[in-house]
C-alpha cells in the first residue's frame, strides 16, 4: 500500500512515482485545489489534488476529485502520485518534507472517520479524561507517539547493554504469592482452588533472589509490578520496573555497571551526557544538607544545621527539639528578602502540610547594622551571639531570607526539604541539565512510632554492613545497610542493595523486625529454604521505568509515557475497567460480593 | 570475587594467577588430594587442593586444608590459584577446560549448603513435583540453564529483527476488562471499586487493534497472557506470546516478514535452517489430507478421501456418513500388515477417545490374489469394485494396513488425524528436521452443535475475504477468512489474521455470530468506537513463545522452558500459591468466600 513513508521523501525523489498511505492530518481547499497533510508514523507529507480543469484534454488523472473534496481530518487514504518541487514561496522550512509535495494520480479511501472528539493540536485544551477515554486518538499526537518511541528506545538500549554483559532476561510469575513489600497486593481468586488466591507481584524480589540461588548469576526483566495502594501523587496500580540481580559482585561493581547503563540510555536517546562517575552521598549527609534522601542537585539551596546551637537558648520552640532528639535547621533563600507577607504566609501553610507548626524566619536587610538590620518575629528570643552564628553559618547576605524548622527530625526534614524544592521551583533556581546522585549507607530500619517497632527502610532482605552486624541486636536504629538508591534531578529512579544470602543473618534481621521464626517460615519459607542450599553473595536493583522515561520525555506525569494508563482512581476510562461481572463467574470462584459501589468511572 | 569465568580457562592461561567463584559441582578425595569440579554460569573447572605435606617446608599455601576437606556439593566458594596443565592421563576431553586445573592458593567459603534434596545429575529419577518444589536447585542443572539461555536468545533475536524493521514494543495493560477469546478470565477484585473486577488479558488483541487505530503502525510485545481454563495437555495458566500487529500490510507481506523472523531465530540458536519460503496449504486441503489443521509434515502418512465412493454401498456404517454430510476416509499404513490383534485393539480404543465408534481395517496380504489376499471383517460388506478403488486410491501394497474412519467430519478428522500421529510416533516414521507450514483460508465460523449457533474459528475480529462478504448472511459456514496459522512439526506456533477495520463489516460478522448491537456495544464498544475515527487496514499475529522454545529445546513440556511454572492443577509448588488470605483483605474488597477447598498443593 506504499512505496515510501511520508517523511522519507526529499528533493532527490522529485519526479519519482510514489505511493504513500496514512491519515489526513489537515485538509485545505485553496482556490479549488485540495491540499492534504498526510500523516503516517514517520511524519507529514503535503499531498495535492488538482481539479480536472487544471489539466489539458485527456491529461487529467483518473481519481475521483469529488471524493478528494469529501476528505476530512483523520480519514485513512492511500495515494499514488508524482513527487514535485513545491512552487516558489510555498516551501515550508519547518517540515523535513517541506520542499516537496505529491501530485496525486490515484486516490483510495481506506477508511472514513467521524469528526474526532478533539483535534490533535487542541489536546492541551481538553481535559485529560477526554484524552484517556479516546486514547486511540490521543496517541496519534506527535508528542505522544514520540513518548512511546522514546520509551521503546530506552528499553531496547537497556536490553542491549545487558545482553552484551551476559545477563539473561527471565520471566517470573505474575500469578504468585503475596510479597513482602508492604503495600497492598492485588488478589486473584483461583477457580481450581476456591477460597484461595494468587497475588500479583509488587516486585519480582523473591524470584530474582531464587534465580541467584539457582546459579543464574545475571538476571534482568522488564517487569510489570502491581500495588493496590491509594494513588497519591503520580502512581499507577500497574507499573514497570527494569529489575536486575547479580551474583559475585559487590555494590561498587554493581553501581558502576548500572551507571554505565544509564549513561548508555541517555546517549542513545540524544539527551545531554551524564557525569562519569555519578557523585555519591550518604543518606546521613543528604538528609542533613537537603532534608531529603532524594535531593534535587540542580537546586542550590541547602539546610544549615543549628540543633546544637539551640540547645542552650531560652526560646522553647527551638530549645525543646534541640534537646530532645529533634532538629533545628535553617534554610537560606538568597534574595528572599523581597518575599511579601502573603508569600511568607503561603509558605507557612505549605510547611504545615508536612507537620511543621510554623515557619520562623529572619529577613536580612542590612547586616552592617546588626540586629537593627534584621527583621523577624523571633529575634527578641535569641541572644545576639546565636543570631551571629546563624548569619555566619547560613552565609546570609543583605536581601536574603532565612527560614527555620524546629521539630522532630522527620518533620524538620520533610518540611524544610519540601520548602527547599518549592522555593526553587517558584523562583526558577533549578540549574539546567541532569544531576544524578547515588545515595548510600541507608539505615537498615526506621522506627515506626504507631506500631512501636522497627520497619525495614528498604525491605527485609537488605544486607547490613558486616561491621554493623552486632548493632542488629544492640542498636538496630544505628545499623547501616548496603543499599543504594539512584536519584536523578530529585526523583528516585532506581534503588537496590546487596542482599542477605545466609540464613543466620536473615534470622537476625527478622528478629530485629519482630518477625518470629513461624511468621518468617509462613511468609518467606521458600526463600529461607533456598538459602540453605548454597546461595551465592548477590545484589541488584530496580529502576522505575515509567519515571525514568517521563523525566527524559519532560512529561508532567508518567501517564504520558504509558500507552493505556489508569486514572488516579485506578480505573481505565477507555475500556471502563474494572467492571461488574457475571454472578456465575463468582460462583465458580466460590465468592460472593458483600458490598458494591458503582463500577468503572474515574 | 573472580578474574575469569570457569569455562574461559584454557592452555594459554597456564601459569597465570586466577580467581574463580561458584558452586562445588562434584568433590572427590584421591589419596589425600581434594578435587573439586567448580561450576559457575559458564561451565566447569577442576580445582585442586593439595595437602600441606605435598609442599616443601614454608612453601605450602596458606589456605585451611581442613576447610577444603569439609567442602560438599553445592557449597559456594571463591578460590585463588595458579592454572596448571593437567598431569598426563588425567586430561578430560569431554570438558572444554579438560586440559587444565587450578592449583589452589587461597580458599574462601562464601556459603555452605545442606545436602540437596536431589543430586543435579539424578533429576530425571525424582518426580517433577520435587523438581518444582526446589526449582532453585532444578534450574542449576546445565540442561535447565541451557533452556533459559535458549529462551533468552530466541526473544532477543525476535526483538532485534523487529527493531530493525521499525516496530515499537508497547506495553498493554495487565489489569483490564474481560476479553473475548472464549476461555475463562482470571478476575482481580478492585479495592477502589468494591464489587467490580479487572480481568487479566487472555491476549492483548483489543489493545493492539487500538494501537493500530492510534497510528502506531508496527507494534510488538512479549506479552504475558492468562487463561483460567482446565489445564488439559501442556498448558499454563499464564503463558507468553510474542504479539504483533501491523498496518498497511496485507497477509502476503505479513507472512513474509514473520517467516524471516522465524528463520532468523532458528539461525541465531544454531538450529537447522528452515525452508525459504515456508510451504502453504489451505485449511481445506490440510483437513482433507491429514485430518488436522496443524499437520506434522514430517509424517509421511496421509488420509484418502472415500466419501463419495461409499455413497452407494449397502454397508450402512459407511453409507450413512457418506450421504449425510459426514466423511469416510482411509489411512494407509505401509508395512502395517504386521500389526498384532492386540495392537489393532489398542488403536481401536485410541480412536474411540476421539468419538470413533470403531476402527475398520483391511490388511493387504497379497494383492495379486484379489479378495483372497485381503483380510478384514468388513470385506464382506463391500463390493469388489469399491475394494479395488480403495486399494488403488490408497496405493496399498502387500504388507500394508488400511484403516477406515466413517462418521461426522469432525470425528473422522480428529480420530484419523490423531491415529496418523500416533502411528508415526509408534513406528518411528517421522522424518528428521524442521517442517514449517502456513495454513490459510480458514472458515470464518464453525457451527457449535450444542449452542446451535456459529462460533468464530479464530476470533470475531478476523476479516473475511472481500469476495466472501455476501456469504456472511447467505452461507456463513462457507465464508473464508484472511487468517493464517504457522504450524511447525505438528505444533501450532503462531496464528493471526487480517482484521476487520470498518464498523459495517464488524457489525455483519457480529450479526452472523448472533451478537446483537447491544451485546457488541457492551463488550467491545470501545473498539467499535475507535473504528469510527479512522482505523487503518491492519493485521497481525501471535506466536506461542513457550511452545516455540520448547520445540527448539527438544523439551517434552513447556514447563521445562519456564523458570517458575505451575502444575497441571495451576498451583506453584515452590511458593505454595494460591493460598488463603487474611479475611480483612477480603472485607476491603467487598468479598466473602462462600466455598473453599484445601488451598495450594498440586
Short mmCIF file of C-alpha atoms in Angstrom, two decimals, chain A residues 187 195 197 591-592 594-595, chain B residues 189 581-593:
data_model
loop_
_atom_site.label_atom_id
_atom_site.label_comp_id
_atom_site.label_asym_id
_atom_site.label_seq_id
_atom_site.Cartn_x
_atom_site.Cartn_y
_atom_site.Cartn_z
CA UNK A 187 -5.54 -10.67 44.72
CA UNK A 195 -11.31 -19.72 48.51
CA UNK A 197 -5.95 -16.54 45.97
CA UNK A 591 -17.07 -15.88 46.09
CA UNK A 592 -19.93 -13.58 46.98
CA UNK A 594 -20.82 -8.34 50.08
CA UNK A 595 -20.52 -4.67 49.18
CA UNK B 189 -11.23 -7.60 42.59
CA UNK B 581 -5.64 -14.75 52.63
CA UNK B 582 -6.43 -12.58 55.60
CA UNK B 583 -10.23 -12.11 55.94
CA UNK B 584 -9.52 -8.41 56.47
CA UNK B 585 -8.20 -8.20 52.90
CA UNK B 586 -11.39 -9.73 51.54
CA UNK B 587 -13.51 -7.34 53.56
CA UNK B 588 -11.71 -4.41 51.99
CA UNK B 589 -12.53 -5.86 48.59
CA UNK B 590 -16.18 -6.27 49.49
CA UNK B 591 -15.99 -10.05 49.11
CA UNK B 592 -16.93 -13.14 51.07
CA UNK B 593 -15.72 -16.65 50.47
#
